[in-house]
Tab-separated table of C-alpha atoms in Angstrom:
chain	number	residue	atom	x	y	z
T	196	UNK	CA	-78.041	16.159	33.109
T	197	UNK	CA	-76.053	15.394	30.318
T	198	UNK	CA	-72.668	16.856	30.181
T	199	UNK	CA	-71.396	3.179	16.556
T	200	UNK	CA	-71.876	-0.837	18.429
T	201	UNK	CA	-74.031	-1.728	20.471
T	202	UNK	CA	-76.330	0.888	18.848
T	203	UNK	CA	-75.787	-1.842	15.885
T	204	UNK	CA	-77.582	-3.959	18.396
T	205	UNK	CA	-81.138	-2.198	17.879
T	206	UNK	CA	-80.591	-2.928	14.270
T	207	UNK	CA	-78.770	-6.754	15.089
T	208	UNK	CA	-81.844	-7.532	17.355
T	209	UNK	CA	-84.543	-5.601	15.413
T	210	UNK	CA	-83.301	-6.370	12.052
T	211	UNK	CA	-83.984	-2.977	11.053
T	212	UNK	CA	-80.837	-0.839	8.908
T	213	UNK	CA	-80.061	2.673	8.095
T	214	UNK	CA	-81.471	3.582	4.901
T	215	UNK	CA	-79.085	5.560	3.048
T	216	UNK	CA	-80.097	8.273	0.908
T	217	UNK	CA	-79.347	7.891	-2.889
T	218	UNK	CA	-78.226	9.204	-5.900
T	219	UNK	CA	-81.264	9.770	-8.548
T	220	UNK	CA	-79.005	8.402	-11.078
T	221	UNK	CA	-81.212	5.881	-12.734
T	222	UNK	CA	-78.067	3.770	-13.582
T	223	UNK	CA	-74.491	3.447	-14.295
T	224	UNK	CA	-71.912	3.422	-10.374
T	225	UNK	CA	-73.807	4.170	-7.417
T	226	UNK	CA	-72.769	6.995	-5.433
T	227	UNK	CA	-74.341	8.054	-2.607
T	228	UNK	CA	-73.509	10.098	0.318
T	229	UNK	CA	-72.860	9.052	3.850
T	230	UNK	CA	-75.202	6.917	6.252
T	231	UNK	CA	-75.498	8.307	9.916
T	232	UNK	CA	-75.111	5.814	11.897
T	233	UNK	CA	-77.794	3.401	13.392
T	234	UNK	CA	-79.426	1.616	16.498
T	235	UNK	CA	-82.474	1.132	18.751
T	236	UNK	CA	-82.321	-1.812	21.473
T	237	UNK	CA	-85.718	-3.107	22.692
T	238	UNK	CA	-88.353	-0.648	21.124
T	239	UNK	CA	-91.239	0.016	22.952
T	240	UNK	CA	-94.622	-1.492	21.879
T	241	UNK	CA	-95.585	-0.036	18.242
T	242	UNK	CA	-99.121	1.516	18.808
T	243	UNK	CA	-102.894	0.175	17.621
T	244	UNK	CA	-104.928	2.080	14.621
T	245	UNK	CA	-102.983	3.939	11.724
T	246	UNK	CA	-99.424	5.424	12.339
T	247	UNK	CA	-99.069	8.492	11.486
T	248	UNK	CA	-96.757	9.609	8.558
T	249	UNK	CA	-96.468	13.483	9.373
T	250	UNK	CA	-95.752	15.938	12.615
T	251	UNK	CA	-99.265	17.327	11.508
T	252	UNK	CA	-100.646	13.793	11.551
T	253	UNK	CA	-99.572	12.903	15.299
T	254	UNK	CA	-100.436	16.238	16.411
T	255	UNK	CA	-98.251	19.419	17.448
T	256	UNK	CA	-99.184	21.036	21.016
T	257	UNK	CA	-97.439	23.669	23.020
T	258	UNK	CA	-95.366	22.888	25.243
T	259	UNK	CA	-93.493	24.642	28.186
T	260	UNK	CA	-91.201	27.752	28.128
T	261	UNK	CA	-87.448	27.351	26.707
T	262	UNK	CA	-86.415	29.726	29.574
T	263	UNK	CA	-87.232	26.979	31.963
T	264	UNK	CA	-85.964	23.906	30.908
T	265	UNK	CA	-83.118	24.253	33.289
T	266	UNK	CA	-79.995	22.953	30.951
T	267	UNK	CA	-76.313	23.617	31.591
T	268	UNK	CA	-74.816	26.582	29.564
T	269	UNK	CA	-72.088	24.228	28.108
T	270	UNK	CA	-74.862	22.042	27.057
T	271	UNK	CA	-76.544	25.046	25.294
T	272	UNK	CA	-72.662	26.376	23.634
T	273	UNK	CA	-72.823	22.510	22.279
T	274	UNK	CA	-76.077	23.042	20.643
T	275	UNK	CA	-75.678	26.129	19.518
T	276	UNK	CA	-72.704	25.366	17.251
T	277	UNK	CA	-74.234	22.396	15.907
T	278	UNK	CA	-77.123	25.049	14.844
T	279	UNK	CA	-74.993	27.080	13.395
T	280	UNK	CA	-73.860	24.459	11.405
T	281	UNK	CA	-76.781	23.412	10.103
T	282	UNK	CA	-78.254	26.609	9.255
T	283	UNK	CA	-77.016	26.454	5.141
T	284	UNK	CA	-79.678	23.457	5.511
T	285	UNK	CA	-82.298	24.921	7.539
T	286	UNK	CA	-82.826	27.789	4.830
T	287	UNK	CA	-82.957	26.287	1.676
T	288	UNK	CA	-84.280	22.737	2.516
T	289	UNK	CA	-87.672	21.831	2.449
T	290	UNK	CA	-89.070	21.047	5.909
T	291	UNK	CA	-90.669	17.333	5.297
T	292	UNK	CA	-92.406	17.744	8.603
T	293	UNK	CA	-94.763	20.151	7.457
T	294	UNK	CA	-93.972	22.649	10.243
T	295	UNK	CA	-92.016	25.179	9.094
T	296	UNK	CA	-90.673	27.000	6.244
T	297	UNK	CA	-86.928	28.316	5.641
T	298	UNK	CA	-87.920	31.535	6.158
T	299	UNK	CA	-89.009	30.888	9.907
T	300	UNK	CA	-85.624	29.764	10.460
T	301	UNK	CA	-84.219	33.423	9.545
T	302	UNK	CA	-84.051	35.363	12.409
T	303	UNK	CA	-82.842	32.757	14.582
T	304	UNK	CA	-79.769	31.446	12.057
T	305	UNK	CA	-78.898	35.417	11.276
T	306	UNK	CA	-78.644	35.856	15.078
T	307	UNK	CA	-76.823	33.071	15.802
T	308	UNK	CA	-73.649	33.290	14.590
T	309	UNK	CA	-73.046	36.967	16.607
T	310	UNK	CA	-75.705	35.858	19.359
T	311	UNK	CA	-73.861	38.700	22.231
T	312	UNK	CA	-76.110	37.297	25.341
T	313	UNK	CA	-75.369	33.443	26.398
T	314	UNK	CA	-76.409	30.536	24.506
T	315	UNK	CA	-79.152	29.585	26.632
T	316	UNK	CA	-80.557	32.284	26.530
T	317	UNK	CA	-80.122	32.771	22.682
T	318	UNK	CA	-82.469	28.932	22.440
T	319	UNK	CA	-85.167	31.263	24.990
T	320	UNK	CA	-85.395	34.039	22.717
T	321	UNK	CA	-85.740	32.319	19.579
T	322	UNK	CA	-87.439	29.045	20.082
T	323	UNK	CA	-90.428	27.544	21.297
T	324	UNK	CA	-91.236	24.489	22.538
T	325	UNK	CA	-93.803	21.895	20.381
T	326	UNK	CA	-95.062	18.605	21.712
T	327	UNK	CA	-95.348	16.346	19.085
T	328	UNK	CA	-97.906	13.055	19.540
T	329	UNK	CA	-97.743	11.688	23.092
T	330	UNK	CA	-94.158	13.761	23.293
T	331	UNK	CA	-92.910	10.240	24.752
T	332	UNK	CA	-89.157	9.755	24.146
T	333	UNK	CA	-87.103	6.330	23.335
T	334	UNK	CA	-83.233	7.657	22.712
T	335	UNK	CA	-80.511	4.583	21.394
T	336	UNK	CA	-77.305	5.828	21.094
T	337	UNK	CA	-74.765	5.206	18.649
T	338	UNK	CA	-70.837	6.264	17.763
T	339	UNK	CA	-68.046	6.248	15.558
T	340	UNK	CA	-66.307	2.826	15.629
T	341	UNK	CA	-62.425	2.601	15.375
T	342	UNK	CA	-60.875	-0.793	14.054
T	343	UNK	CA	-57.490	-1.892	13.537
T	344	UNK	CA	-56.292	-2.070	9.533
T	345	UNK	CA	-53.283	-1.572	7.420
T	346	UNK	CA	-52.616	0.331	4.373
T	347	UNK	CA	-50.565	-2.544	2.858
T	348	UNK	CA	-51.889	-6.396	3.142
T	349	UNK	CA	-49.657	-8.014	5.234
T	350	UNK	CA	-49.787	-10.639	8.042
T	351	UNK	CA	-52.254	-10.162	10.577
T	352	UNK	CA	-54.346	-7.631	7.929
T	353	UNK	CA	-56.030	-10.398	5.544
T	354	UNK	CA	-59.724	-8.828	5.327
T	355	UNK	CA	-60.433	-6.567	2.433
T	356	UNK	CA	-62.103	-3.123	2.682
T	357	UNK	CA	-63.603	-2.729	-0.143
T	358	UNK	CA	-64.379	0.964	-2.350
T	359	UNK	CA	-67.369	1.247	-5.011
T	360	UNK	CA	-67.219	-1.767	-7.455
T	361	UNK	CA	-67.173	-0.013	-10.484
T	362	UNK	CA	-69.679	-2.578	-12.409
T	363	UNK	CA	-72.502	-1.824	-9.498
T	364	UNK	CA	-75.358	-0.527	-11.541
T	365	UNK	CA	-79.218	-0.534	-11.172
T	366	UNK	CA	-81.050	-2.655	-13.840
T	367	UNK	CA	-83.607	-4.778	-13.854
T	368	UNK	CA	-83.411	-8.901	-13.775
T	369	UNK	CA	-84.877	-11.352	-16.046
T	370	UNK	CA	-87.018	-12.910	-12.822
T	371	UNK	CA	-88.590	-9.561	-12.066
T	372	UNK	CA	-92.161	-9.337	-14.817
T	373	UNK	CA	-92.312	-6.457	-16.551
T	374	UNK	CA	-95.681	-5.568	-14.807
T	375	UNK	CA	-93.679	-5.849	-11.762
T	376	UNK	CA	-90.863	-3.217	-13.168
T	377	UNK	CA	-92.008	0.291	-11.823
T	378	UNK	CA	-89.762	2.566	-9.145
T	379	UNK	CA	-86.121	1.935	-9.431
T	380	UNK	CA	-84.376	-0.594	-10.352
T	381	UNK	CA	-82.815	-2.946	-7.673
T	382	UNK	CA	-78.505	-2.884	-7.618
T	383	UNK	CA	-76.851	-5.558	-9.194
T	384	UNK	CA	-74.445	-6.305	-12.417
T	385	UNK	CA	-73.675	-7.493	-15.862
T	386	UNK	CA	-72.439	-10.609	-15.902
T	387	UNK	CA	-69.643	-12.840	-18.651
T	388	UNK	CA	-73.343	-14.236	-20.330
T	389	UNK	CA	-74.069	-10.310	-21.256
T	390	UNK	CA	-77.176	-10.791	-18.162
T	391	UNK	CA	-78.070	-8.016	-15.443
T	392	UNK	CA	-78.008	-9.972	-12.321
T	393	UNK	CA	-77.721	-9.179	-8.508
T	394	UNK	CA	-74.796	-8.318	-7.121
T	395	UNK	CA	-72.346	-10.624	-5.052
T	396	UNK	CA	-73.585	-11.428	-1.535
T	397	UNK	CA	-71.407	-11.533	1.242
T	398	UNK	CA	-70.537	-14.982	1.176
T	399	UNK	CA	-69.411	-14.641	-2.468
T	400	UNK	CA	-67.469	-11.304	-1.744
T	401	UNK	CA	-65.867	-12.785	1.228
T	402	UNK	CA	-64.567	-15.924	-1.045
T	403	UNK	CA	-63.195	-13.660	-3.164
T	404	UNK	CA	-65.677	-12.400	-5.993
T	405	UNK	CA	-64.071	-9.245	-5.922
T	406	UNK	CA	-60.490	-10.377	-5.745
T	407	UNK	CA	-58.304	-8.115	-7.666
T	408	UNK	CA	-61.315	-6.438	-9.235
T	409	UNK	CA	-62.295	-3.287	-6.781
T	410	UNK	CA	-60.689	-1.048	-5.332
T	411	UNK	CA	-59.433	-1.609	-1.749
T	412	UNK	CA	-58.898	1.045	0.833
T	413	UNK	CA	-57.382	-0.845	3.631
T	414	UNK	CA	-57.088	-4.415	4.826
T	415	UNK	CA	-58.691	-5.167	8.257
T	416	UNK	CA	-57.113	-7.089	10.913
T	417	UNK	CA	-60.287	-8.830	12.388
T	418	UNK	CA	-63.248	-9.502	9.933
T	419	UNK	CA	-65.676	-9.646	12.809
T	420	UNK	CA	-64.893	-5.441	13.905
T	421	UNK	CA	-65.566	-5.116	10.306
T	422	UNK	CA	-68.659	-6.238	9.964
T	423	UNK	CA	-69.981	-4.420	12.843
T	424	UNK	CA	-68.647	-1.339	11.079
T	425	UNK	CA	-70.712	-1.707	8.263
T	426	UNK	CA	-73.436	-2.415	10.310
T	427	UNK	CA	-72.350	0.829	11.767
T	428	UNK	CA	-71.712	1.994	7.775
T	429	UNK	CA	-68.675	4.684	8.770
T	430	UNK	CA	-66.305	4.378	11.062
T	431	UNK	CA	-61.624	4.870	11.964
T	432	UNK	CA	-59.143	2.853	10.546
T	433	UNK	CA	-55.776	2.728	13.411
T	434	UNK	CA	-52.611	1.424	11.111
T	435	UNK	CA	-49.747	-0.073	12.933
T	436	UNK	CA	-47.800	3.113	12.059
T	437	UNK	CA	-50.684	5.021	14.109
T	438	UNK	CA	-52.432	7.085	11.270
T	439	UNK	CA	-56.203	7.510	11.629
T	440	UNK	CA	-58.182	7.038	8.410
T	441	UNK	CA	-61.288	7.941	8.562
T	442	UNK	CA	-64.201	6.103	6.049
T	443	UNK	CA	-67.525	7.229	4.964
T	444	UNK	CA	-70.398	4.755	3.424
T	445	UNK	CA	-70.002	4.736	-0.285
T	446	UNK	CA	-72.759	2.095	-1.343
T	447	UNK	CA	-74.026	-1.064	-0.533
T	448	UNK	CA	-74.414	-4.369	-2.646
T	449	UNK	CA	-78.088	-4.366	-2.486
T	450	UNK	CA	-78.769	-7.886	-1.304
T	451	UNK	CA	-80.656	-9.002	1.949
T	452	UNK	CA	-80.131	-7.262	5.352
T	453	UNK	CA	-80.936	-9.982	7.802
T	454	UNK	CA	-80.432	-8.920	11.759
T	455	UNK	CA	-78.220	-11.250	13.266
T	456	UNK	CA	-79.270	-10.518	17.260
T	457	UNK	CA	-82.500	-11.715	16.312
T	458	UNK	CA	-81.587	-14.832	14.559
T	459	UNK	CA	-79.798	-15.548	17.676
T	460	UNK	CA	-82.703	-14.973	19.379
T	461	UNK	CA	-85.110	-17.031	17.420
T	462	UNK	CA	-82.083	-19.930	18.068
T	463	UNK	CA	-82.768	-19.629	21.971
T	464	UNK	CA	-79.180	-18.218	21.929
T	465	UNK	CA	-79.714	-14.919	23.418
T	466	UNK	CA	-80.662	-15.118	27.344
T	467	UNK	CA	-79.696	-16.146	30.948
T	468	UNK	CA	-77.906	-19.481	32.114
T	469	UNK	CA	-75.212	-21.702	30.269
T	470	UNK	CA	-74.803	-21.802	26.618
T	471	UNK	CA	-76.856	-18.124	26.500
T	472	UNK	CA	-75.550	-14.859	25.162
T	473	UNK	CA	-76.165	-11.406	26.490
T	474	UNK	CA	-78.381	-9.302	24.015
T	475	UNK	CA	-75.835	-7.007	23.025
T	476	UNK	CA	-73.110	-6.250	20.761
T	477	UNK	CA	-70.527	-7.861	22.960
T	478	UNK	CA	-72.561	-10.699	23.540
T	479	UNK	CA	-73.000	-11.364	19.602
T	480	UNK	CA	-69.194	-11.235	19.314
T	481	UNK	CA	-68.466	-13.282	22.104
T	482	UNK	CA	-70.844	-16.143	20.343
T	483	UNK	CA	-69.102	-15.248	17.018
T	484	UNK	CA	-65.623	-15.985	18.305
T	485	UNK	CA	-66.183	-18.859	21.029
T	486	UNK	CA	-68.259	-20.466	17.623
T	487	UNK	CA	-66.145	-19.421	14.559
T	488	UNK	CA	-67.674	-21.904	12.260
T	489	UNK	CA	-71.253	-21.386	13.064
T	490	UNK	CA	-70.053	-17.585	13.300
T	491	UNK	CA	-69.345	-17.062	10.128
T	492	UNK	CA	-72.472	-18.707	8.813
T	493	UNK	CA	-74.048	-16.665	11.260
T	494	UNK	CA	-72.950	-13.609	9.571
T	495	UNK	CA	-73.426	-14.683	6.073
T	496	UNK	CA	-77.009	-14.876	6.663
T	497	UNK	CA	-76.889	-11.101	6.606
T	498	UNK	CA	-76.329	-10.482	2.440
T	499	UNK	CA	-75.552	-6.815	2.895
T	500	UNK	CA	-72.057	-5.763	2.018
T	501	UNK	CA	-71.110	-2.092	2.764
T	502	UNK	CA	-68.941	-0.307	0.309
T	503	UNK	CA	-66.677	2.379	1.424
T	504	UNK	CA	-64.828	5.826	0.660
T	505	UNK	CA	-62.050	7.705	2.367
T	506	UNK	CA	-63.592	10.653	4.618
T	507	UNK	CA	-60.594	14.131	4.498
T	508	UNK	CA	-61.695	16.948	6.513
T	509	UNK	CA	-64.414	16.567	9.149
T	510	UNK	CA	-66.460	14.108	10.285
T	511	UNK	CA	-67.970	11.882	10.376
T	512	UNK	CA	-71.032	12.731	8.291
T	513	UNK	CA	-74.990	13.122	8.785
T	514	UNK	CA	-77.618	12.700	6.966
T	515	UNK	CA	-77.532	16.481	6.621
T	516	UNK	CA	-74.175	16.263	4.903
T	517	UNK	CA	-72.324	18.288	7.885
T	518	UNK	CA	-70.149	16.663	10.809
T	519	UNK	CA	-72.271	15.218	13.585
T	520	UNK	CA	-71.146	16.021	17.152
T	521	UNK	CA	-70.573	14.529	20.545
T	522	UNK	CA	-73.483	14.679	22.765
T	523	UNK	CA	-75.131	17.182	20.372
T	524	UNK	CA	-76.371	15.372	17.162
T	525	UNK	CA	-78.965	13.390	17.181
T	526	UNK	CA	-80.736	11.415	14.359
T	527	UNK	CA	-84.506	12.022	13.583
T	528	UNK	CA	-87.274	11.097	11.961
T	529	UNK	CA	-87.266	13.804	9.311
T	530	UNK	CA	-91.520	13.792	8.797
T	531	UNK	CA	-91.721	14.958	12.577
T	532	UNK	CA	-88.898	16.446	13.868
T	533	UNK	CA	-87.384	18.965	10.799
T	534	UNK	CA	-83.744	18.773	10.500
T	535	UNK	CA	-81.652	21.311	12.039
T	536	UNK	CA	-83.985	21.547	14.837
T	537	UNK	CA	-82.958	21.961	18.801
T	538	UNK	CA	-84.251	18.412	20.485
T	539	UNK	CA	-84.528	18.577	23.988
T	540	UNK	CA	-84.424	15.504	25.937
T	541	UNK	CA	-85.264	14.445	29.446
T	542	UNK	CA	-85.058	10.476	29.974
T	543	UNK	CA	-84.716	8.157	32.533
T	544	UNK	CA	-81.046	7.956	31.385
T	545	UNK	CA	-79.642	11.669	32.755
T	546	UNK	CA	-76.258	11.293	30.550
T	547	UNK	CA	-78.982	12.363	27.444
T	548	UNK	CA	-80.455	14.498	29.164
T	549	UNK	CA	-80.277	18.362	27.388
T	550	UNK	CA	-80.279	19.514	24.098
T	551	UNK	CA	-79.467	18.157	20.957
T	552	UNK	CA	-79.485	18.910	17.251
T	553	UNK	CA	-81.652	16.609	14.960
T	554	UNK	CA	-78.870	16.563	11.983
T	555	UNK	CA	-78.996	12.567	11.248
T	556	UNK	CA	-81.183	9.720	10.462
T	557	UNK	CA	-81.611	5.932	9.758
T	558	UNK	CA	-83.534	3.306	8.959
T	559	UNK	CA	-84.396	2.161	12.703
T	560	UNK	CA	-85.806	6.065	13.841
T	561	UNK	CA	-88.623	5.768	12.513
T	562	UNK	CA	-91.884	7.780	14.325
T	563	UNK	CA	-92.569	10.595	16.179
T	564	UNK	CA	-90.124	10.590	19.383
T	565	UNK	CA	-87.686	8.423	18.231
T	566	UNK	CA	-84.549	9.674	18.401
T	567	UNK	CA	-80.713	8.193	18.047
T	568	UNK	CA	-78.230	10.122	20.187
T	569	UNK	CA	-74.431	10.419	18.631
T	570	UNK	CA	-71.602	10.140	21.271
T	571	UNK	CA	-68.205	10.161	19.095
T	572	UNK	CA	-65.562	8.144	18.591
T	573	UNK	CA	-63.535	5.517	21.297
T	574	UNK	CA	-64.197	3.254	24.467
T	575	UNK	CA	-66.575	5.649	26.326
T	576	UNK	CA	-68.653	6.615	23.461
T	577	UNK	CA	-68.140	2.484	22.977
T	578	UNK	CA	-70.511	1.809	25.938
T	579	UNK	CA	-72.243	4.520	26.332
T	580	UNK	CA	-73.992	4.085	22.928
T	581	UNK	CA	-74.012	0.418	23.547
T	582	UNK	CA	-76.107	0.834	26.631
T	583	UNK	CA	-78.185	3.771	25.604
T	584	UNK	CA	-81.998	2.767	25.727
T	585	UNK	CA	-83.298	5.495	27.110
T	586	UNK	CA	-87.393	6.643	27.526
T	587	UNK	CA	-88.942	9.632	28.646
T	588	UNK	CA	-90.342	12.865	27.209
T	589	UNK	CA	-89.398	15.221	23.900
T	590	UNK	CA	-89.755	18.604	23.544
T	591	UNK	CA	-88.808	20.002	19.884
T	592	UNK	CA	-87.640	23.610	19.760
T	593	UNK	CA	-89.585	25.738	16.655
T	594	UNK	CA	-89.065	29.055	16.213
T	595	UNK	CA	-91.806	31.471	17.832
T	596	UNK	CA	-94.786	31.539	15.980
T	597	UNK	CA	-94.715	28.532	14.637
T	598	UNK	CA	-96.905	26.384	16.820
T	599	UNK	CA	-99.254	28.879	17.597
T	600	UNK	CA	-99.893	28.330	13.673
T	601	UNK	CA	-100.611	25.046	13.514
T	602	UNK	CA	-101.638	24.523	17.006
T	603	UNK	CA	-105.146	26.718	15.949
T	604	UNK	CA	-105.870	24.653	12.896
């Protein structure tokens, strides 16, 4: 039982990234709030006939008493803070799953704060289990990268961590039709000529487009941590004097997200015997830095440039806009699993095994049963989330009532 990148691996190999919610501002500086963090190594198979979009779609069954899942109590005191937390959410936010309504969550998030008995059994007495679909699991993992930078530039900190460009607006470019010009507008800029244009892709930004221009928070020591943090999209800065900054997403340039794992793979790069790569993180890097040349063309394929802000207080942040936790917050697909919802989880990998609090999401957890567990920041949560790839079943906790409802439709 169970007790940032590899997790970027999923989304290296898959090509898939965390989409981040954003502001409804229909122009002018994009501001939006945090990404959580992101993964999924080898999904399984996606399934034949329509997929469904909704928990009510896939189908919501009981499943077995809360009283006899069997999880540890400190696994339970875990959980039951992160519920606490997300409470605020769970009453006044509109359940996209179709499951529940805020007021379902009352008794349970007015008990738990002064719950007097234990905390597992605090999950028996309020909660019920659903099974939603097949109720078959696949867990990633990911964390909170740390990376070495300096306040100051100075030798040995050359690489540029960038804030929100203050000329990164949404507008619409002379190549798109006007037929074509419906939703909002992609990102992108005004340039000298008076033109809206897209913004600077990484190769531009990284020969110095923005040079003197933006804002920049820190300088980072080693270019290739960095852009596995913004693959991650939040992550620690460690200054040679030893202070901790912590950084939040802030925006992103709106080009092209291309997965670099898989171009590696599509180059017969990625395998067993000489010349191959493992299909990890570490394995990307290690090609990156025995090739620096084809490297960094490597890595300029991917357009995507993350912008950044500096995180006070808490963190780092979900989806949910409240600190996610070690071993108990876990991102979601919010249309089947509603957020601020106990998870339980029982895999073939034991270390996930217990509950969790869905209180994240991203672009790769997408589905019912897909799920992205969050293990913190430093070496163990490091490889831990790197290796996560973990299948088995799902249970989501509802409060009582609440699948009797739907389950009689």
């Amino acid at each position: 039982m169970r007790t940032g990148l590899v997790l970027a691996i999923a989304v290296l190999l898959s090509g898939c990234v965390r989409v981040i919610p954003e502001s409804n501002a229909p122009s002018g500086p994009v501001v939006t709030t945090p990404p959580p963090p992101v993964t999924a190594p080898t999904a399984p198979p996606a399934p034949t006939g329509p997929a469904p979009t909704s928990a009510l779609m896939a189908g919501v069954k009981p499943g077995p008493f809360v009283s006899g899942l069997g999880y540890a109590q400190a696994d339970a005191e875990e959980a039951l803070r992160s519920f606490i937390e997300s409470c605020p959410s769970l009453l006044r936010r509109e359940d996209t799953t179709g499951l529940t309504r805020p007021s379902d969550w009352q008794r349970a998030c007015e008990a738990a704060p002064r719950n007097r008995g234990t905390a597992d059994t605090f999950f028996a007495t309020y909660f019920e289990t659903a099974i939603v679909g097949t109720g078959e699991a696949f867990a990633t993992g990911y964390f909170e990268p740390e990376i070495r930078a300096s306040r100051t530039r100075a030798p040995g900190f050359q690489t540029p961590i960038y804030a929100m460009p203050s000329d990164l607006k949404r507008g619409w470019t002379a190549d798109i039709p006007e037929a074509e010009r419906t939703g909002r507008p992609p990102l992108g800029r005004t340039n000298e000529a008076g033109e809206f244009v897209r913004y600077y892709e990484r190769r531009e930004i990284e020969e110095g487009a923005l040079d003197g221009r933006v804002p920049v928070i820190a300088w980072a020591a080693d270019p290739v941590e960095l852009f596995f943090l913004q693959i991650q999209g939040s992550g620690r800065l460690r200054t040679p004097n030893g202070e901790v900054i912590r950084i939040g997403y802030a925006g992103q340039n709106g080009r092209e997200y291309v997965g670099v794992g898989r171009v590696m793979r599509d180059r017969g790069l990625i395998g067993e015997g000489p010349g191959k790569y493992a299909g990890s993180m570490q394995g990307i890097m290690a090609y990156i830095r025995e090739n620096p040349e084809e490297g960094r063309e490597l890595m300029r394929l991917n357009k995507s440039w993350i912008f950044f802000r500096e995180l006070t207080g808490d963190g780092p942040l979900g989806s949910l806009g409240i600190p996610v936790r070690r071993e108990s917050s876990v991102a979601v697909d919010p249309r089947f699993v509603p957020y601020g919802a106990p998870v339980w989880l029982d895999l073939d990998r034991d270390v996930a095994d217990g509950l969790w609090i869905a209180q994240d999401t991203g672009g790769a957890i997408k589905g019912p049963n897909r799920f992205d567990t969050f293990w913190g920041a430093g070496e163990d949560a490091r490889q831990i989330a790197g290796g996560m790839s973990g299948r088995g079943q799902a249970l989501i906790l509802l409060p009582r009532g609440v699948v009797e409802r739907h389950s009689n439709r």
